[in-house]
Amino acid sequence: GQQLNQSPQSMFIQEGEDVSMNCTSSSIFNTWLWYKQDPGEGPVLLIALYKAGELTSNGRLTAQFGITRKDSFLNISASIPSDVGIYFCAGRGGNEKLTFGTGTRLTIIP
Amino acid sequence: GAVVSQHPSWVICKSGTSVKIECRSLDFQATTMFWYRQFPKQSLMLMATSNEGSKATYEQGVEKDKFLINHASLTLSTLTVTSAHPEDSSFYICSARVLTGHSNQPQHFGDGTRLSIL
């Protein structure tokens, strides 16, 4: 099945640093979603974006829906230990199905 | 917020056994639920879309006779892995979307079921 290109694949940062990750697609999406997945659990929704150009924040998280509708980025400011996990972008088209990105694994170095 | 419950969370069984996984929307109704499979260190791959009161829609390459889906009510969908073999071992995750007249509702995910076939 199709997957979105998500980068970076992994990140090793120190606590307090800012994080940036992005997703690109060859297809246009109507909705972009960002999820976080902890080991052995299902993805948890972080931010949902519904309009091209939309910039939305959720606490220390900020995400944007690209103008071309083919990309999105997620920023995390002032990272903390509980930010560790795998972050997935997901795009939703007209058929309501979600296409997931390849994931970004975030590790915080003590 | 919207809560999706999945049961069981972990199954270990012998090859040839059929395994049923339940997905329930606890505080909302969902005409559509989705079933995903996730192999270790990989992303989620959609297997099928479960529609209440009608047949499920399967993604290309997913055997409908192998992965039986039943969506008998607005709050429950089940996935049965029939005659499971070791290659079916994976993390199975369901999701549901809140049923409203507004189309902009994200999918909420269950906590997944880890299936291990010996």
PDB file of C-alpha atoms in Angstrom:
ATOM      1  CA  GLY A   1       0.000   0.000   0.000  1.00  0.00           C
ATOM      2  CA  GLN A   2       0.930   3.634  -0.367  1.00  0.00           C
ATOM      3  CA  GLN A   3       2.930   5.363   2.339  1.00  0.00           C
ATOM      4  CA  LEU A   4       3.852   8.967   2.781  1.00  0.00           C
ATOM      5  CA  ASN A   5       7.493  10.058   2.884  1.00  0.00           C
ATOM      6  CA  GLN A   6       8.250  11.201   6.409  1.00  0.00           C
ATOM      7  CA  SER A   7      11.565  12.623   7.564  1.00  0.00           C
ATOM      8  CA  PRO A   8      13.698  12.334   9.452  1.00  0.00           C
ATOM      9  CA  GLN A   9      13.386   8.620  10.128  1.00  0.00           C
ATOM     10  CA  SER A  10      14.844   9.067  13.597  1.00  0.00           C
ATOM     11  CA  MET A  11      16.024  11.892  15.815  1.00  0.00           C
ATOM     12  CA  PHE A  12      18.300  11.956  18.848  1.00  0.00           C
ATOM     13  CA  ILE A  13      18.026  15.206  20.747  1.00  0.00           C
ATOM     14  CA  GLN A  14      18.697  16.616  24.175  1.00  0.00           C
ATOM     15  CA  GLU A  15      15.914  17.608  26.528  1.00  0.00           C
ATOM     16  CA  GLY A  16      14.851  21.180  25.909  1.00  0.00           C
ATOM     17  CA  GLU A  17      15.674  21.205  22.217  1.00  0.00           C
ATOM     18  CA  ASP A  18      13.113  21.912  19.526  1.00  0.00           C
ATOM     19  CA  VAL A  19      12.067  19.195  17.068  1.00  0.00           C
ATOM     20  CA  SER A  20      10.907  19.458  13.494  1.00  0.00           C
ATOM     21  CA  MET A  21       9.629  16.718  11.202  1.00  0.00           C
ATOM     22  CA  ASN A  22       7.756  16.712   7.922  1.00  0.00           C
ATOM     23  CA  CYS A  23       5.722  14.623   5.550  1.00  0.00           C
ATOM     24  CA  THR A  24       5.463  14.824   1.778  1.00  0.00           C
ATOM     25  CA  SER A  25       3.193  13.138  -0.701  1.00  0.00           C
ATOM     26  CA  SER A  26       2.765  12.871  -4.440  1.00  0.00           C
ATOM     27  CA  SER A  27      -1.002  13.020  -3.887  1.00  0.00           C
ATOM     28  CA  ILE A  28      -3.222  15.798  -2.614  1.00  0.00           C
ATOM     29  CA  PHE A  29      -4.971  15.282   0.712  1.00  0.00           C
ATOM     30  CA  ASN A  30      -7.999  17.021   2.217  1.00  0.00           C
ATOM     31  CA  THR A  31      -6.880  16.463   5.795  1.00  0.00           C
ATOM     32  CA  TRP A  32      -3.518  16.014   7.492  1.00  0.00           C
ATOM     33  CA  LEU A  33      -3.279  14.376  10.897  1.00  0.00           C
ATOM     34  CA  TRP A  34      -0.365  13.884  13.263  1.00  0.00           C
ATOM     35  CA  TYR A  35      -0.317  10.948  15.698  1.00  0.00           C
ATOM     36  CA  LYS A  36       2.086   9.752  18.398  1.00  0.00           C
ATOM     37  CA  GLN A  37       2.513   6.066  19.150  1.00  0.00           C
ATOM     38  CA  ASP A  38       4.108   4.645  22.277  1.00  0.00           C
ATOM     39  CA  PRO A  39       5.413   1.035  22.280  1.00  0.00           C
ATOM     40  CA  GLY A  40       2.627  -1.543  22.371  1.00  0.00           C
ATOM     41  CA  GLU A  41      -0.135   1.029  22.072  1.00  0.00           C
ATOM     42  CA  GLY A  42      -2.297   2.525  19.376  1.00  0.00           C
ATOM     43  CA  PRO A  43      -1.644   5.952  17.841  1.00  0.00           C
ATOM     44  CA  VAL A  44      -2.942   8.966  19.740  1.00  0.00           C
ATOM     45  CA  LEU A  45      -4.126  12.001  17.804  1.00  0.00           C
ATOM     46  CA  LEU A  46      -2.019  15.133  18.378  1.00  0.00           C
ATOM     47  CA  ILE A  47      -3.201  17.643  15.792  1.00  0.00           C
ATOM     48  CA  ALA A  48      -5.701  17.649  12.914  1.00  0.00           C
ATOM     49  CA  LEU A  49      -5.423  20.050   9.961  1.00  0.00           C
ATOM     50  CA  TYR A  50      -8.325  20.621   7.588  1.00  0.00           C
ATOM     51  CA  LYS A  51      -7.408  23.536   5.324  1.00  0.00           C
ATOM     52  CA  ALA A  52      -4.436  24.266   3.088  1.00  0.00           C
ATOM     53  CA  GLY A  53      -2.170  26.773   4.797  1.00  0.00           C
ATOM     54  CA  GLU A  54      -3.693  26.112   8.219  1.00  0.00           C
ATOM     55  CA  LEU A  55      -1.324  26.462  11.172  1.00  0.00           C
ATOM     56  CA  THR A  56      -2.523  24.850  14.393  1.00  0.00           C
ATOM     57  CA  SER A  57      -0.992  24.550  17.849  1.00  0.00           C
ATOM     58  CA  ASN A  58      -1.615  22.137  20.688  1.00  0.00           C
ATOM     59  CA  GLY A  59       0.517  23.169  23.651  1.00  0.00           C
ATOM     60  CA  ARG A  60       4.160  22.820  22.638  1.00  0.00           C
ATOM     61  CA  LEU A  61       3.170  21.243  19.321  1.00  0.00           C
ATOM     62  CA  THR A  62       2.596  23.201  16.123  1.00  0.00           C
ATOM     63  CA  ALA A  63       1.650  21.738  12.756  1.00  0.00           C
ATOM     64  CA  GLN A  64       0.942  23.200   9.352  1.00  0.00           C
ATOM     65  CA  PHE A  65      -1.002  22.005   6.321  1.00  0.00           C
ATOM     66  CA  GLY A  66       1.061  22.837   3.239  1.00  0.00           C
ATOM     67  CA  ILE A  67      -0.333  25.218   0.629  1.00  0.00           C
ATOM     68  CA  THR A  68       0.042  22.602  -2.106  1.00  0.00           C
ATOM     69  CA  ARG A  69      -1.902  20.098   0.089  1.00  0.00           C
ATOM     70  CA  LYS A  70       0.916  17.631  -0.502  1.00  0.00           C
ATOM     71  CA  ASP A  71       2.924  18.215   2.652  1.00  0.00           C
ATOM     72  CA  SER A  72       2.766  18.982   6.345  1.00  0.00           C
ATOM     73  CA  PHE A  73       5.202  19.607   9.170  1.00  0.00           C
ATOM     74  CA  LEU A  74       5.132  19.141  12.924  1.00  0.00           C
ATOM     75  CA  ASN A  75       7.246  21.122  15.379  1.00  0.00           C
ATOM     76  CA  ILE A  76       7.737  20.344  19.053  1.00  0.00           C
ATOM     77  CA  SER A  77       9.226  23.085  21.174  1.00  0.00           C
ATOM     78  CA  ALA A  78      11.281  22.603  24.346  1.00  0.00           C
ATOM     79  CA  SER A  79      11.169  18.803  24.274  1.00  0.00           C
ATOM     80  CA  ILE A  80      10.616  16.842  27.478  1.00  0.00           C
ATOM     81  CA  PRO A  81      11.221  13.147  28.274  1.00  0.00           C
ATOM     82  CA  SER A  82       7.595  12.147  27.689  1.00  0.00           C
ATOM     83  CA  ASP A  83       7.876  13.322  24.065  1.00  0.00           C
ATOM     84  CA  VAL A  84       9.796  10.121  23.321  1.00  0.00           C
ATOM     85  CA  GLY A  85       7.962   7.873  20.880  1.00  0.00           C
ATOM     86  CA  ILE A  86       7.142   7.425  17.221  1.00  0.00           C
ATOM     87  CA  TYR A  87       5.355  10.204  15.391  1.00  0.00           C
ATOM     88  CA  PHE A  88       3.253   9.468  12.331  1.00  0.00           C
ATOM     89  CA  CYS A  89       1.695  11.816   9.841  1.00  0.00           C
ATOM     90  CA  ALA A  90      -1.433  10.669   8.032  1.00  0.00           C
ATOM     91  CA  GLY A  91      -3.225  12.091   5.044  1.00  0.00           C
ATOM     92  CA  ARG A  92      -6.897  11.618   4.318  1.00  0.00           C
ATOM     93  CA  GLY A  93      -8.350  11.897   0.835  1.00  0.00           C
ATOM     94  CA  GLY A  94     -11.879  11.940  -0.469  1.00  0.00           C
ATOM     95  CA  ASN A  95     -12.418   8.238   0.224  1.00  0.00           C
ATOM     96  CA  GLU A  96     -11.996   8.782   3.995  1.00  0.00           C
ATOM     97  CA  LYS A  97      -9.076   6.362   4.141  1.00  0.00           C
ATOM     98  CA  LEU A  98      -5.910   7.329   5.975  1.00  0.00           C
ATOM     99  CA  THR A  99      -2.484   6.910   4.421  1.00  0.00           C
ATOM    100  CA  PHE A 100       0.252   6.881   7.021  1.00  0.00           C
ATOM    101  CA  GLY A 101       3.775   8.209   6.889  1.00  0.00           C
ATOM    102  CA  THR A 102       6.780   6.028   7.552  1.00  0.00           C
ATOM    103  CA  GLY A 103       7.215   7.445  11.048  1.00  0.00           C
ATOM    104  CA  THR A 104       9.806   9.474  12.945  1.00  0.00           C
ATOM    105  CA  ARG A 105      11.303   7.876  16.047  1.00  0.00           C
ATOM    106  CA  LEU A 106      12.183  10.516  18.650  1.00  0.00           C
ATOM    107  CA  THR A 107      14.753   9.711  21.314  1.00  0.00           C
ATOM    108  CA  ILE A 108      15.784  12.158  24.021  1.00  0.00           C
ATOM    109  CA  ILE A 109      19.342  11.889  25.256  1.00  0.00           C
ATOM    110  CA  PRO A 110      19.677  12.491  28.991  1.00  0.00           C
TER     111      PRO A 110
ATOM    112  CA  GLY B   1     -12.967  12.547  24.145  1.00  0.00           C
ATOM    113  CA  ALA B   2     -13.703   9.702  21.753  1.00  0.00           C
ATOM    114  CA  VAL B   3     -12.569   6.354  23.138  1.00  0.00           C
ATOM    115  CA  VAL B   4     -12.004   3.183  21.168  1.00  0.00           C
ATOM    116  CA  SER B   5     -11.529  -0.066  23.076  1.00  0.00           C
ATOM    117  CA  GLN B   6      -9.880  -3.128  21.597  1.00  0.00           C
ATOM    118  CA  HIS B   7      -9.909  -6.633  23.062  1.00  0.00           C
ATOM    119  CA  PRO B   8      -7.915  -8.689  23.670  1.00  0.00           C
ATOM    120  CA  SER B   9      -4.706  -6.723  23.953  1.00  0.00           C
ATOM    121  CA  TRP B  10      -2.485  -9.782  23.509  1.00  0.00           C
ATOM    122  CA  VAL B  11      -3.076 -13.246  22.065  1.00  0.00           C
ATOM    123  CA  ILE B  12      -0.710 -16.187  21.820  1.00  0.00           C
ATOM    124  CA  CYS B  13      -2.037 -19.286  20.115  1.00  0.00           C
ATOM    125  CA  LYS B  14      -1.095 -22.308  18.075  1.00  0.00           C
ATOM    126  CA  SER B  15      -0.913 -22.353  14.296  1.00  0.00           C
ATOM    127  CA  GLY B  16      -4.269 -23.199  12.749  1.00  0.00           C
ATOM    128  CA  THR B  17      -6.316 -21.464  15.428  1.00  0.00           C
ATOM    129  CA  SER B  18      -8.868 -18.790  14.546  1.00  0.00           C
ATOM    130  CA  VAL B  19      -8.662 -15.600  16.581  1.00  0.00           C
ATOM    131  CA  LYS B  20     -11.341 -12.948  17.033  1.00  0.00           C
ATOM    132  CA  ILE B  21     -10.484  -9.346  17.883  1.00  0.00           C
ATOM    133  CA  GLU B  22     -13.133  -6.874  19.027  1.00  0.00           C
ATOM    134  CA  CYS B  23     -13.177  -3.129  18.445  1.00  0.00           C
ATOM    135  CA  ARG B  24     -15.702  -1.010  20.327  1.00  0.00           C
ATOM    136  CA  SER B  25     -16.440   2.690  20.267  1.00  0.00           C
ATOM    137  CA  LEU B  26     -17.261   3.396  23.914  1.00  0.00           C
ATOM    138  CA  ASP B  27     -18.800   6.849  23.904  1.00  0.00           C
ATOM    139  CA  PHE B  28     -19.804   7.450  20.311  1.00  0.00           C
ATOM    140  CA  GLN B  29     -21.361   5.740  17.310  1.00  0.00           C
ATOM    141  CA  ALA B  30     -19.360   4.823  14.245  1.00  0.00           C
ATOM    142  CA  THR B  31     -20.798   3.616  10.944  1.00  0.00           C
ATOM    143  CA  THR B  32     -17.266   3.060   9.725  1.00  0.00           C
ATOM    144  CA  MET B  33     -14.351   1.411  11.467  1.00  0.00           C
ATOM    145  CA  PHE B  34     -10.964   0.642  10.024  1.00  0.00           C
ATOM    146  CA  TRP B  35      -8.590  -2.271  10.606  1.00  0.00           C
ATOM    147  CA  TYR B  36      -4.836  -1.828  10.316  1.00  0.00           C
ATOM    148  CA  ARG B  37      -1.855  -4.139  10.618  1.00  0.00           C
ATOM    149  CA  GLN B  38       1.540  -3.004  11.838  1.00  0.00           C
ATOM    150  CA  PHE B  39       4.684  -5.113  11.626  1.00  0.00           C
ATOM    151  CA  PRO B  40       7.636  -4.324  13.938  1.00  0.00           C
ATOM    152  CA  LYS B  41       9.297  -0.982  13.241  1.00  0.00           C
ATOM    153  CA  GLN B  42       6.938  -0.297  10.372  1.00  0.00           C
ATOM    154  CA  SER B  43       4.020   2.011   9.774  1.00  0.00           C
ATOM    155  CA  LEU B  44       0.327   1.198   9.903  1.00  0.00           C
ATOM    156  CA  MET B  45      -1.108  -0.390   6.788  1.00  0.00           C
ATOM    157  CA  LEU B  46      -4.847  -0.318   6.187  1.00  0.00           C
ATOM    158  CA  MET B  47      -6.318  -3.795   5.781  1.00  0.00           C
ATOM    159  CA  ALA B  48     -10.016  -3.111   5.424  1.00  0.00           C
ATOM    160  CA  THR B  49     -12.827  -0.678   6.015  1.00  0.00           C
ATOM    161  CA  SER B  50     -15.644  -2.045   8.139  1.00  0.00           C
ATOM    162  CA  ASN B  51     -19.107  -0.707   7.349  1.00  0.00           C
ATOM    163  CA  GLU B  52     -22.025  -1.167   9.729  1.00  0.00           C
ATOM    164  CA  GLY B  53     -24.714  -3.344   8.178  1.00  0.00           C
ATOM    165  CA  SER B  54     -22.826  -4.105   4.973  1.00  0.00           C
ATOM    166  CA  LYS B  55     -19.800  -5.956   3.694  1.00  0.00           C
ATOM    167  CA  ALA B  56     -16.327  -4.761   4.519  1.00  0.00           C
ATOM    168  CA  THR B  57     -14.097  -3.273   1.854  1.00  0.00           C
ATOM    169  CA  TYR B  58     -10.669  -4.879   1.688  1.00  0.00           C
ATOM    170  CA  GLU B  59      -7.435  -3.318   0.488  1.00  0.00           C
ATOM    171  CA  GLN B  60      -5.546  -4.879  -2.365  1.00  0.00           C
ATOM    172  CA  GLY B  61      -3.634  -7.964  -1.300  1.00  0.00           C
ATOM    173  CA  VAL B  62      -5.701  -8.614   1.836  1.00  0.00           C
ATOM    174  CA  GLU B  63      -7.596 -11.912   1.723  1.00  0.00           C
ATOM    175  CA  LYS B  64     -11.210 -11.427   2.726  1.00  0.00           C
ATOM    176  CA  ASP B  65     -11.640 -15.113   3.537  1.00  0.00           C
ATOM    177  CA  LYS B  66      -8.609 -14.997   5.786  1.00  0.00           C
ATOM    178  CA  PHE B  67      -9.572 -11.853   7.661  1.00  0.00           C
ATOM    179  CA  LEU B  68     -13.303 -11.948   8.349  1.00  0.00           C
ATOM    180  CA  ILE B  69     -14.862  -8.657   9.401  1.00  0.00           C
ATOM    181  CA  ASN B  70     -18.274  -8.224  10.989  1.00  0.00           C
ATOM    182  CA  HIS B  71     -19.720  -4.819  11.873  1.00  0.00           C
ATOM    183  CA  ALA B  72     -23.078  -5.692  13.396  1.00  0.00           C
ATOM    184  CA  SER B  73     -23.735  -2.504  15.352  1.00  0.00           C
ATOM    185  CA  LEU B  74     -22.730   1.151  15.440  1.00  0.00           C
ATOM    186  CA  THR B  75     -20.332   0.473  18.299  1.00  0.00           C
ATOM    187  CA  LEU B  76     -18.764  -2.903  17.505  1.00  0.00           C
ATOM    188  CA  SER B  77     -16.634  -4.355  14.735  1.00  0.00           C
ATOM    189  CA  THR B  78     -14.841  -7.691  14.898  1.00  0.00           C
ATOM    190  CA  LEU B  79     -11.883  -9.040  12.962  1.00  0.00           C
ATOM    191  CA  THR B  80     -11.409 -12.815  12.847  1.00  0.00           C
ATOM    192  CA  VAL B  81      -8.086 -14.152  11.668  1.00  0.00           C
ATOM    193  CA  THR B  82      -8.993 -17.609  10.403  1.00  0.00           C
ATOM    194  CA  SER B  83      -6.581 -20.524  10.560  1.00  0.00           C
ATOM    195  CA  ALA B  84      -3.795 -18.234  11.707  1.00  0.00           C
ATOM    196  CA  HIS B  85      -0.205 -19.029  10.822  1.00  0.00           C
ATOM    197  CA  PRO B  86       3.085 -17.569  12.103  1.00  0.00           C
ATOM    198  CA  GLU B  87       3.225 -15.062   9.240  1.00  0.00           C
ATOM    199  CA  ASP B  88      -0.031 -13.574  10.551  1.00  0.00           C
ATOM    200  CA  SER B  89       1.735 -12.568  13.749  1.00  0.00           C
ATOM    201  CA  SER B  90       1.493  -8.788  13.931  1.00  0.00           C
ATOM    202  CA  PHE B  91       0.013  -5.820  15.792  1.00  0.00           C
ATOM    203  CA  TYR B  92      -3.603  -5.303  14.713  1.00  0.00           C
ATOM    204  CA  ILE B  93      -5.150  -1.900  15.375  1.00  0.00           C
ATOM    205  CA  CYS B  94      -8.661  -0.651  14.784  1.00  0.00           C
ATOM    206  CA  SER B  95      -9.915   2.891  14.478  1.00  0.00           C
ATOM    207  CA  ALA B  96     -13.294   4.568  14.335  1.00  0.00           C
ATOM    208  CA  ARG B  97     -14.556   7.907  13.183  1.00  0.00           C
ATOM    209  CA  VAL B  98     -17.258   9.779  15.078  1.00  0.00           C
ATOM    210  CA  LEU B  99     -20.578   9.671  13.254  1.00  0.00           C
ATOM    211  CA  THR B 100     -21.747  13.231  12.728  1.00  0.00           C
ATOM    212  CA  GLY B 101     -23.065  15.332   9.897  1.00  0.00           C
ATOM    213  CA  HIS B 102     -19.720  17.108   9.803  1.00  0.00           C
ATOM    214  CA  SER B 103     -17.158  15.388   7.614  1.00  0.00           C
ATOM    215  CA  ASN B 104     -14.130  16.780   9.457  1.00  0.00           C
ATOM    216  CA  GLN B 105     -13.755  14.180  12.182  1.00  0.00           C
ATOM    217  CA  PRO B 106     -10.435  12.406  12.747  1.00  0.00           C
ATOM    218  CA  GLN B 107     -10.062   8.690  13.340  1.00  0.00           C
ATOM    219  CA  HIS B 108      -9.500   7.559  16.921  1.00  0.00           C
ATOM    220  CA  PHE B 109      -7.498   4.407  17.483  1.00  0.00           C
ATOM    221  CA  GLY B 110      -7.733   1.486  19.847  1.00  0.00           C
ATOM    222  CA  ASP B 111      -4.716   0.287  21.813  1.00  0.00           C
ATOM    223  CA  GLY B 112      -4.072  -2.581  19.432  1.00  0.00           C
ATOM    224  CA  THR B 113      -3.932  -6.361  19.712  1.00  0.00           C
ATOM    225  CA  ARG B 114      -0.618  -8.133  19.552  1.00  0.00           C
ATOM    226  CA  LEU B 115      -1.128 -11.504  17.880  1.00  0.00           C
ATOM    227  CA  SER B 116       1.587 -14.129  18.196  1.00  0.00           C
ATOM    228  CA  ILE B 117       1.118 -17.427  16.381  1.00  0.00           C
ATOM    229  CA  LEU B 118       3.379 -20.267  17.460  1.00  0.00           C
TER     230      LEU B 118
END
